[in-house]
Short mmCIF file of C-alpha atoms in Angstrom, two decimals:
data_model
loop_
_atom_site.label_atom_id
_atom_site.label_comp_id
_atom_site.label_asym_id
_atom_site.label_seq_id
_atom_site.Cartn_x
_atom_site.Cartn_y
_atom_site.Cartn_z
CA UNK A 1 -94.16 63.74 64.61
CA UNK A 2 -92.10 66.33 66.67
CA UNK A 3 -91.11 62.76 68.44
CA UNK A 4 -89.82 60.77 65.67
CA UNK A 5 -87.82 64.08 64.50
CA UNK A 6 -86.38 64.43 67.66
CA UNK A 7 -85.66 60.40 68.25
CA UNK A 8 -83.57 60.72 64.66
CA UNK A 9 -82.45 64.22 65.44
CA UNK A 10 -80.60 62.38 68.49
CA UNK A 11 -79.60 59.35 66.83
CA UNK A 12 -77.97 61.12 64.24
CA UNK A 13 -75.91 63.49 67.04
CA UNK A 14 -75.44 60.48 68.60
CA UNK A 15 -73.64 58.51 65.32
CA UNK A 16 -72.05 62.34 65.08
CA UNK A 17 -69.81 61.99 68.37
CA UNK A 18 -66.61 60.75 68.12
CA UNK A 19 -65.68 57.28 68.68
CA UNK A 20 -62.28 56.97 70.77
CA UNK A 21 -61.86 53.40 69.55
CA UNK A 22 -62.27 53.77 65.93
CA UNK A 23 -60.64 57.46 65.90
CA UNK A 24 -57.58 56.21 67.10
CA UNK A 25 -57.26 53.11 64.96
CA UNK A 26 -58.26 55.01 62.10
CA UNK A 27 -55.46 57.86 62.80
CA UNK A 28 -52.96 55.57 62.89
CA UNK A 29 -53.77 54.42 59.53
CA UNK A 30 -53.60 58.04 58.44
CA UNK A 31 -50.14 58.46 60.10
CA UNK A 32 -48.72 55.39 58.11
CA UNK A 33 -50.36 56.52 54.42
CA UNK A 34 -48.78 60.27 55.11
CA UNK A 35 -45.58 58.56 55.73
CA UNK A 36 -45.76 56.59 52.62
CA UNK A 37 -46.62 59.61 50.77
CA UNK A 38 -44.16 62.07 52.02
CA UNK A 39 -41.71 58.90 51.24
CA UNK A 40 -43.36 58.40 47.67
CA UNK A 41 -43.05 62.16 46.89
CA UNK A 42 -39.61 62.27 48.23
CA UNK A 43 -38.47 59.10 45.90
CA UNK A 44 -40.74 60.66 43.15
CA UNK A 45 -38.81 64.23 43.70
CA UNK A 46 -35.30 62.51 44.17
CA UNK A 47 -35.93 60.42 41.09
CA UNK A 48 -36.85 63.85 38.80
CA UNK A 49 -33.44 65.47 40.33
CA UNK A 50 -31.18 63.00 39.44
CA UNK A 51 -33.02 62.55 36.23
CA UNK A 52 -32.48 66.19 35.58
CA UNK A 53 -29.53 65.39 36.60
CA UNK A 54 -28.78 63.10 33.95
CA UNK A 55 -30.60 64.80 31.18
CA UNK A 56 -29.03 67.88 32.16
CA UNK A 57 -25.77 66.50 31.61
CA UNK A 58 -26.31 65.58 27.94
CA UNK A 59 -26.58 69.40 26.74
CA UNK A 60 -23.95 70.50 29.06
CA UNK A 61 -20.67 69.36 28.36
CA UNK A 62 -18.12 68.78 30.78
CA UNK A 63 -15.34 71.68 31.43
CA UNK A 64 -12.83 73.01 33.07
CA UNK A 65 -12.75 76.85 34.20
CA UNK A 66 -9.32 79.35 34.21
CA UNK A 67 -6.51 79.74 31.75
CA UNK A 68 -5.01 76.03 32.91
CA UNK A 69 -1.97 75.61 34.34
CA UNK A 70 1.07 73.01 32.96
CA UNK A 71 2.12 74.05 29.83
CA UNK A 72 1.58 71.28 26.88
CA UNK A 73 2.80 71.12 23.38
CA UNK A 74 -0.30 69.83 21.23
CA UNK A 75 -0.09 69.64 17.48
CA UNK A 76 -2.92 70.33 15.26
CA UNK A 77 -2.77 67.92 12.09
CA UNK A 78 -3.24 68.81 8.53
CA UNK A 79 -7.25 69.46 7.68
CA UNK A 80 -8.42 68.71 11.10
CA UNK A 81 -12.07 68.78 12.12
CA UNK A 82 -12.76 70.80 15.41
CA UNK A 83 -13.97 67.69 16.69
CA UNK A 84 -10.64 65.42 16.17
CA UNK A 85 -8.70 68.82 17.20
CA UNK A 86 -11.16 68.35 20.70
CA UNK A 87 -9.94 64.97 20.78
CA UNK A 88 -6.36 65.13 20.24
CA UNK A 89 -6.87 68.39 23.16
CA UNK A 90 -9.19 66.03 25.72
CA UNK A 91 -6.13 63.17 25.31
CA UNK A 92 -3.62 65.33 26.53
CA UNK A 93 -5.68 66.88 29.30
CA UNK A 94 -5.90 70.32 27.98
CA UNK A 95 -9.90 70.33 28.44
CA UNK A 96 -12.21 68.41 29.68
CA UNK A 97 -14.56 67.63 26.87
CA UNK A 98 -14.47 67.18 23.35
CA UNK A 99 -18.03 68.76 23.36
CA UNK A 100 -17.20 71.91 25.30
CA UNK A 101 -14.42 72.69 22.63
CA UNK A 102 -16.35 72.18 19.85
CA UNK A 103 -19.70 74.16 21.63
CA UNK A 104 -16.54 77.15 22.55
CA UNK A 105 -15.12 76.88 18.79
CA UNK A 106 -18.47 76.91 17.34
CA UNK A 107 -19.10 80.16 19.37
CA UNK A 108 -16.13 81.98 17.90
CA UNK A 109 -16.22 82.36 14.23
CA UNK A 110 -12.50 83.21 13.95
CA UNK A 111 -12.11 79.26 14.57
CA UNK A 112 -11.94 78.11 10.92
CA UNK A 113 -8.89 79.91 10.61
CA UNK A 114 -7.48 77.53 13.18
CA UNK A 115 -4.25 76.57 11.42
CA UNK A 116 -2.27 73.09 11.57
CA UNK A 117 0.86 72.93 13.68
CA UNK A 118 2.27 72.68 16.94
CA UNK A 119 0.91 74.83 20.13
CA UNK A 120 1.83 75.88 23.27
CA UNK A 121 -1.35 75.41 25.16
CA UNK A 122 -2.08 74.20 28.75
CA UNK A 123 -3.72 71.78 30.96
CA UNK A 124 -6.72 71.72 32.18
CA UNK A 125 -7.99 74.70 30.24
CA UNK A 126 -11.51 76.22 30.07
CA UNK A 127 -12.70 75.49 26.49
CA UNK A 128 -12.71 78.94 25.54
CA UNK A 129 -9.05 79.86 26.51
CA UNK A 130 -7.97 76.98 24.33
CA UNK A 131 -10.01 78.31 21.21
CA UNK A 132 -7.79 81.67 22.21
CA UNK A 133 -4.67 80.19 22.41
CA UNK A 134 -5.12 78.27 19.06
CA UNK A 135 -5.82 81.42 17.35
CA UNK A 136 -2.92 83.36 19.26
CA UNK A 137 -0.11 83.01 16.44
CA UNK A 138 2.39 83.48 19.78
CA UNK A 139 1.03 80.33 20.68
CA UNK A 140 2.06 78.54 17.57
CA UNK A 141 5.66 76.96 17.53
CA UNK A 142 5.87 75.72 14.05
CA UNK A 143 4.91 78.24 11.08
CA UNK A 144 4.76 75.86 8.19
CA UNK A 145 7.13 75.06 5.22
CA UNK A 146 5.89 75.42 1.76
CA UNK A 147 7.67 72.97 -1.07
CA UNK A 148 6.22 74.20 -4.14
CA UNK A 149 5.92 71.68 -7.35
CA UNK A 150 9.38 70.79 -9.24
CA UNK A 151 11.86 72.02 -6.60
CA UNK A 152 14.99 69.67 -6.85
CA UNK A 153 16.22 68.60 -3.64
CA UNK A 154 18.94 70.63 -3.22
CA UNK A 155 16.13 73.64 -3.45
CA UNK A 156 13.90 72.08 -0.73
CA UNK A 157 16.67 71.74 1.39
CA UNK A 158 17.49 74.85 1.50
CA UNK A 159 13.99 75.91 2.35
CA UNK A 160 13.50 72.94 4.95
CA UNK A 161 16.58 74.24 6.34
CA UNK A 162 15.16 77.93 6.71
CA UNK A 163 11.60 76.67 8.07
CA UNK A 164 13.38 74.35 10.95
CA UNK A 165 16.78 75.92 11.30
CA UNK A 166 18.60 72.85 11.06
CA UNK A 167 21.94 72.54 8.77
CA UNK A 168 21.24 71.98 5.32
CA UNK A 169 23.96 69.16 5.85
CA UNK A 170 21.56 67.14 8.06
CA UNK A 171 19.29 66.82 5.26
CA UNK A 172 21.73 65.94 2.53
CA UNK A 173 23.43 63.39 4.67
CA UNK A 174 19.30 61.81 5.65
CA UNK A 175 19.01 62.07 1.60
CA UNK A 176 21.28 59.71 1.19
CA UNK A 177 19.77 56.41 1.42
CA UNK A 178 15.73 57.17 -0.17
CA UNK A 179 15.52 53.34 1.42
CA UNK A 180 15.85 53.93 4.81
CA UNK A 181 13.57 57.29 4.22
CA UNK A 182 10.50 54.94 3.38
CA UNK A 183 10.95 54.44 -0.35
CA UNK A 184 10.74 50.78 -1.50
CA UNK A 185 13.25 49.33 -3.22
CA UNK A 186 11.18 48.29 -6.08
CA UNK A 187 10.65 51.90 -6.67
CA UNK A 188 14.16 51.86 -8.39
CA UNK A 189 13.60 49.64 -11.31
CA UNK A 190 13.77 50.13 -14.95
CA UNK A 191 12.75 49.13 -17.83
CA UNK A 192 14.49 50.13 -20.54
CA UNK A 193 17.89 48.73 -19.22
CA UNK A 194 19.59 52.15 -18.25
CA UNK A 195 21.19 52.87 -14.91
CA UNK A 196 19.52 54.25 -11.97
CA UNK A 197 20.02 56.83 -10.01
CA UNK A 198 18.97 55.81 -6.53
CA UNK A 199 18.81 59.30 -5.17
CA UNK A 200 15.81 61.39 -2.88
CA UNK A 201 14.82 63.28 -6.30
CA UNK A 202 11.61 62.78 -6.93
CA UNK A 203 10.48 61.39 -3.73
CA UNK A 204 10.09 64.87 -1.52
CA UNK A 205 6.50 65.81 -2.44
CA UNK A 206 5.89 68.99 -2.83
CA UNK A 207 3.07 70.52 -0.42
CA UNK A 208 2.56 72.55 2.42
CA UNK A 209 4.12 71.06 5.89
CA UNK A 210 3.77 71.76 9.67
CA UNK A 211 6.66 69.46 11.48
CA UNK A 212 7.62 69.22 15.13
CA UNK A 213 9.58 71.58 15.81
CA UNK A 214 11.69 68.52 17.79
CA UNK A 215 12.15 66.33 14.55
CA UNK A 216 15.31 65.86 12.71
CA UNK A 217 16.49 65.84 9.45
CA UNK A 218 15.36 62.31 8.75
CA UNK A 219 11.99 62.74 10.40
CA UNK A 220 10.92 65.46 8.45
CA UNK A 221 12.10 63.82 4.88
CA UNK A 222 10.77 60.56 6.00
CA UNK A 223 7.38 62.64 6.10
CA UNK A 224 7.65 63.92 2.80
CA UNK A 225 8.29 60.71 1.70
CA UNK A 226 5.40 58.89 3.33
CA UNK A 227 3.28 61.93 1.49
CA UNK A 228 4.46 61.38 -1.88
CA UNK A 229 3.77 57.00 -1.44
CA UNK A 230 0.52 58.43 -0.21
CA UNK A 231 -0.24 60.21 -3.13
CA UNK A 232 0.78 57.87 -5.57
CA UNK A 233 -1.06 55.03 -3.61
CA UNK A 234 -4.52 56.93 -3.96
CA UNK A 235 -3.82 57.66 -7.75
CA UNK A 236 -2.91 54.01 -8.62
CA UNK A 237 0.39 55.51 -10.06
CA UNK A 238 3.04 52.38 -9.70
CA UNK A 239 0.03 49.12 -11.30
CA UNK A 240 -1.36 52.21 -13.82
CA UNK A 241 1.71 52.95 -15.90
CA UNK A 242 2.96 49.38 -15.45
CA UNK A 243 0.09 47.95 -17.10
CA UNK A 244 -1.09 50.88 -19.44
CA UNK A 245 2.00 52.53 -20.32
CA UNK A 246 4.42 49.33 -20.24
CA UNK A 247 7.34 51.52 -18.43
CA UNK A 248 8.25 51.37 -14.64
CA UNK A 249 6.65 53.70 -12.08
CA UNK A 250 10.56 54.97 -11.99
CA UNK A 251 10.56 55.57 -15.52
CA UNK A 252 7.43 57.44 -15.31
CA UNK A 253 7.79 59.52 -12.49
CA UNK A 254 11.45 60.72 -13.97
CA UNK A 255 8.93 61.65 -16.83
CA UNK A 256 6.41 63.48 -14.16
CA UNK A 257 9.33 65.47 -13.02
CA UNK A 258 10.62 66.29 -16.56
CA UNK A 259 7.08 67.79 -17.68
CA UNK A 260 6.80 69.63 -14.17
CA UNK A 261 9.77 71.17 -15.27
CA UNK A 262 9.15 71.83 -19.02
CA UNK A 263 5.41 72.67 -19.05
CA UNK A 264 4.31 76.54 -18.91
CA UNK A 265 0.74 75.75 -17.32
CA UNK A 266 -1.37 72.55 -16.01
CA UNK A 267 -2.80 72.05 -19.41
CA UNK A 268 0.15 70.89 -21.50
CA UNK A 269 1.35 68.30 -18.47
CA UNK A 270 -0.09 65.34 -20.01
CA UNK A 271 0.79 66.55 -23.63
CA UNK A 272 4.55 67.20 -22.55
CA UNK A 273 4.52 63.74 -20.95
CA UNK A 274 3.72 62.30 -24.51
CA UNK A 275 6.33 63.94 -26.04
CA UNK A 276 9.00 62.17 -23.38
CA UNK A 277 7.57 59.07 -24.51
CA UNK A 278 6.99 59.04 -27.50
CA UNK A 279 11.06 60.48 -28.01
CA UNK A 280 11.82 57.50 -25.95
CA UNK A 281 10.47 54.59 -26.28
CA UNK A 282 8.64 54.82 -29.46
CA UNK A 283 11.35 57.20 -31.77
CA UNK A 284 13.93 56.26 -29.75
CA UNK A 285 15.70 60.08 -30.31
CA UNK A 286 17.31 62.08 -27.75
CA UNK A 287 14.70 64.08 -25.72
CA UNK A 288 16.47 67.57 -25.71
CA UNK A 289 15.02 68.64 -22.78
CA UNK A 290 17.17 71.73 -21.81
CA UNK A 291 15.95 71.64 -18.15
CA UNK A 292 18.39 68.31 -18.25
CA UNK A 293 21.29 70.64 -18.48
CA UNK A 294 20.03 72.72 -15.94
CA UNK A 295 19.90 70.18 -12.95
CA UNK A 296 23.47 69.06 -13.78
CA UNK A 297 24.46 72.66 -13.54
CA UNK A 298 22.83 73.18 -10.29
CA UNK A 299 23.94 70.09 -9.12
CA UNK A 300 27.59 71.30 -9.80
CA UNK A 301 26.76 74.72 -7.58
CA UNK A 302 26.25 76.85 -10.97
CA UNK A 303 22.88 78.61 -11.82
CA UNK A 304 20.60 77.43 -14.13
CA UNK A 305 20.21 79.39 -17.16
CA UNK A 306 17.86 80.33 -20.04
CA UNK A 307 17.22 78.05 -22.63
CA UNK A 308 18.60 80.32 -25.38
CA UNK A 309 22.06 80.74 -22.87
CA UNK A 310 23.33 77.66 -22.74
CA UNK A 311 26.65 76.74 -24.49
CA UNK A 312 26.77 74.40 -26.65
CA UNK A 313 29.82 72.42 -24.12
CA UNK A 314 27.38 72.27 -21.02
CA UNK A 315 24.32 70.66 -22.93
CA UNK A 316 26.69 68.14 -24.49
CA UNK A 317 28.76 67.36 -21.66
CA UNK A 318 29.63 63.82 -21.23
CA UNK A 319 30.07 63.65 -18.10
CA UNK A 320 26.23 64.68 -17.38
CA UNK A 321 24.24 61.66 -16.32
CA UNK A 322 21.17 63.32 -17.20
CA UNK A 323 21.93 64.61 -20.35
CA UNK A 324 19.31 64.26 -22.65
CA UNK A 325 21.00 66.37 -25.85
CA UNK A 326 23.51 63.27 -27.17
CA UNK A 327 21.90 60.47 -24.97
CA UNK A 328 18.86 58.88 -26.28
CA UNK A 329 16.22 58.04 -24.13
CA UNK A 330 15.26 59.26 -20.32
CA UNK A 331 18.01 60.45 -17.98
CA UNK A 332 19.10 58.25 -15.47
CA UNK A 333 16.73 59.50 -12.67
CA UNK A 334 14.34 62.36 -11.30
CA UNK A 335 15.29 66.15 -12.31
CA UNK A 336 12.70 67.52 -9.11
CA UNK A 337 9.41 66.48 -7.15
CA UNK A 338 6.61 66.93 -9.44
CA UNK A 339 3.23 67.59 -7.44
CA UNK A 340 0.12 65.16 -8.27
CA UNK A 341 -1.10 66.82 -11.38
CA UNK A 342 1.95 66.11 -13.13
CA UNK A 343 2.09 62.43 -12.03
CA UNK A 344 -1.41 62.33 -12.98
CA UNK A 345 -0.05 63.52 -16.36
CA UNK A 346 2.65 61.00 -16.58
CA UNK A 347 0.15 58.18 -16.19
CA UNK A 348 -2.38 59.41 -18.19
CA UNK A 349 -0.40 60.96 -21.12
CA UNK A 350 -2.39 62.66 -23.76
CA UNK A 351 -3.11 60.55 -27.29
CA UNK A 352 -0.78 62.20 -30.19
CA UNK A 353 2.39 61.87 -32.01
CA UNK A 354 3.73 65.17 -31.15
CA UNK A 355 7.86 64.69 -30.90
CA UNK A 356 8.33 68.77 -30.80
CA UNK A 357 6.78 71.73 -27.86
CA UNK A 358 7.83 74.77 -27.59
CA UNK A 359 6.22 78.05 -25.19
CA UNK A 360 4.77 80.44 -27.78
CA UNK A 361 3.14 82.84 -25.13
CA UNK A 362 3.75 85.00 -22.03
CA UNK A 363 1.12 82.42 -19.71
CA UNK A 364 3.81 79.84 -20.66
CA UNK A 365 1.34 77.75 -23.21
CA UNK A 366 2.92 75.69 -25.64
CA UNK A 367 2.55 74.83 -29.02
CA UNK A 368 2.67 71.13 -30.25
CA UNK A 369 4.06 69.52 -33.19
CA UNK A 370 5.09 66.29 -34.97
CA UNK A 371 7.28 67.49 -37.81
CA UNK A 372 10.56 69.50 -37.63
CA UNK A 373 9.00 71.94 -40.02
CA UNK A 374 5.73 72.40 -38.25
CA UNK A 375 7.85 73.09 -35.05
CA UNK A 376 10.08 75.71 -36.92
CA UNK A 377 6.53 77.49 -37.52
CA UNK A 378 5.99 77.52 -33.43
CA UNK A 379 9.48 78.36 -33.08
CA UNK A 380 9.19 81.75 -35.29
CA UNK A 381 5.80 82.26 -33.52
CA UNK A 382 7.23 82.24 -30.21
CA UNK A 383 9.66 84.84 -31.32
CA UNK A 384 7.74 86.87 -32.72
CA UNK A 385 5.59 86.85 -29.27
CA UNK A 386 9.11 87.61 -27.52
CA UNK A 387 9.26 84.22 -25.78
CA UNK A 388 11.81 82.17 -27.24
CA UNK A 389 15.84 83.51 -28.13
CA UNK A 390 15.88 80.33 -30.82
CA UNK A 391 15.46 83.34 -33.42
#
């Protein structure tokens, strides 16, 4: 027994010792599959860094770093989105993503109060100095013009003028030709057989502008212009009153301008615009529109007056093209720029047979009538309520 223990007892030491010719081929096996993993591991590890890599580029955007350098004008349009304001800023090289603008604007909750116009920024900008700079008001070159609804033209010159510092006479002379502005000639047609006046009233809508501070004259009424076929366009104005109304879009927007002008508040737009036409095409009367007599005055470098002040020569003048007091029907063209609600008034006219309106309050509301009597009682109401100086 002690024999057999120690004949396996050997054998086993024996099978124990190493083996020269099977260590070595064995170790170079080893050598190659350590290789291969170190090389596997390495691929594996280079593959998760550039995948990182990757990955880490889609949550961190692109940008540059400092206060830039080359000074850019950028202009910031009308009801921009951060994102098209990132755009219009990555285009011109003042930073680097549209991304990293929006991420830096998004940061800063001054940055809806980012305002249209033109900048002085600079390229190559960190995102976050450009959010600065666009809420810097030293950075912005152009403040803004505001036209408000039924200014005539020679009023919005005078306010373009102010706003760019160009010559009022620029604008009048650009004025001249509406056609060459952007207004199509079909724009000055007419229905009921009268004259034309082929004039910029009417055409200069009124709203709240940011121009280059390097356009001219032209430019900026050729915007204005391009604004108001804008409007009109999204309305349906010009194939609406054609086909509803039976009257050219000429004829109705010289009613749009004469409502803007006559009506106290919003409300009575569309109700004034019925009286026009109905005292037009279906009476066929004179309108007696006093604000008439007031654009020829101001035309003629005189100041408009109160309705109760004007002589009885100045709204009977014959030589007023617009007169509306011995002429029957519309005047020959636009009196100012009436804003959208009063277009939308002219188009869509409210339903009645009112021929008489007069303002009976202090808000400017007016009362409607259809008889001369009923319009006496509105008359002596509006006195009473101080309004009128018919008394």
């Amino acid at each position: 027994m002690i024999d057999e223990l120690d004949v396996a007892f050997d054998e086993d030491a024996e099978r124990s010792k190493p083996r020269r010719h099977r260590a070595g081929k064995g170790g170079g096996k080893s050598a190659i599959a350590l290789l291969m993993t170190f090389l596997l591991l390495a691929g594996l590890g280079g593959g998760v860094y550039f995948g990182y890599t990757k990955v880490r580029g889609f949550f961190v955007a692109a940008d540059y770093s400092g206060a830039g350098a080359e000074p850019v004008e950028v202009t910031v349009a009308k009801n921009a989105s951060l994102t098209e304001i990132g755009n219009e800023l990555v285009k011109v090289d003042v930073v680097k993503s549209t991304k990293a603008f929006t991420n830096a604007a998004e940061a800063e909750p001054r940055s809806k109060n980012i305002q249209s116009g033109t900048y002085n920024l600079r390229k190559q900008m960190a995102a976050k100095e450009a959010v600065a700079l666009l809420l810097d008001p030293a950075a912005r070159l152009s403040k803004g013009v505001t036209i408000p609804e039924g200014k005539t033209a020679k009023q919005t010159f005078d306010l373009l003028a102010k706003a760019t510092g160009l010559p009022v006479k620029d604008f009048e002379e650009a004025a001249k030709d509406p056609v060459a502005l952007g207004v199509p000639d079909w724009w000055f047609k007419r229905t009921d057989g009268k004259q034309v006046s082929k004039t910029s009233e009417g055409f200069l809508f009124p709203d709240t502008y940011e121009f280059d501070p390097k356009a001219n004259a032209e430019q900026v009424l050729r915007t204005m212009v391009d604004h108001f076929l804008t409007v009109t366009g999204e309305i349906g104005f010009a194939d609406d009153v054609q086909k509803n109304l039976g009257v050219s879009p000429y004829e109705a927007l010289i009613v749009a301008s004469l409502s803007q002008a006559e009506a106290g508040i919003a409300e009575d737009l569309p109700k004034v615009s019925r009286v026009a036409y109905n005292r037009a095409y279906k009476e066929k009367m004179t309108l007696q529109f006093d604000v008439t007599t007031n654009y020829w005055l101001e035309l003629n470098g005189k100041d408009p007056k109160h309705s109760g002040d004007l002589l009885q020569k100045e709204m009977e003048d014959p030589k007023n093209p617009y007169n509306t007091e011995i002429v029957v029907g519309l005047p020959i063209g636009p009196i100012n720029s009436p804003g959208r609600a009063a277009l939308t008034g002219s188009m869509k006219p409210a339903a009645g047979p009112w021929l008489f309106f007069v303002a009976v309050d202090k808000d400017g509301r007016s009362a409607f009538a259809v008889t001369s009597a009923e319009h006496d009682k509105n008359v002596k109401k509006a006195c009473d309520n101080g309004i009128s100086k018919l008394c």
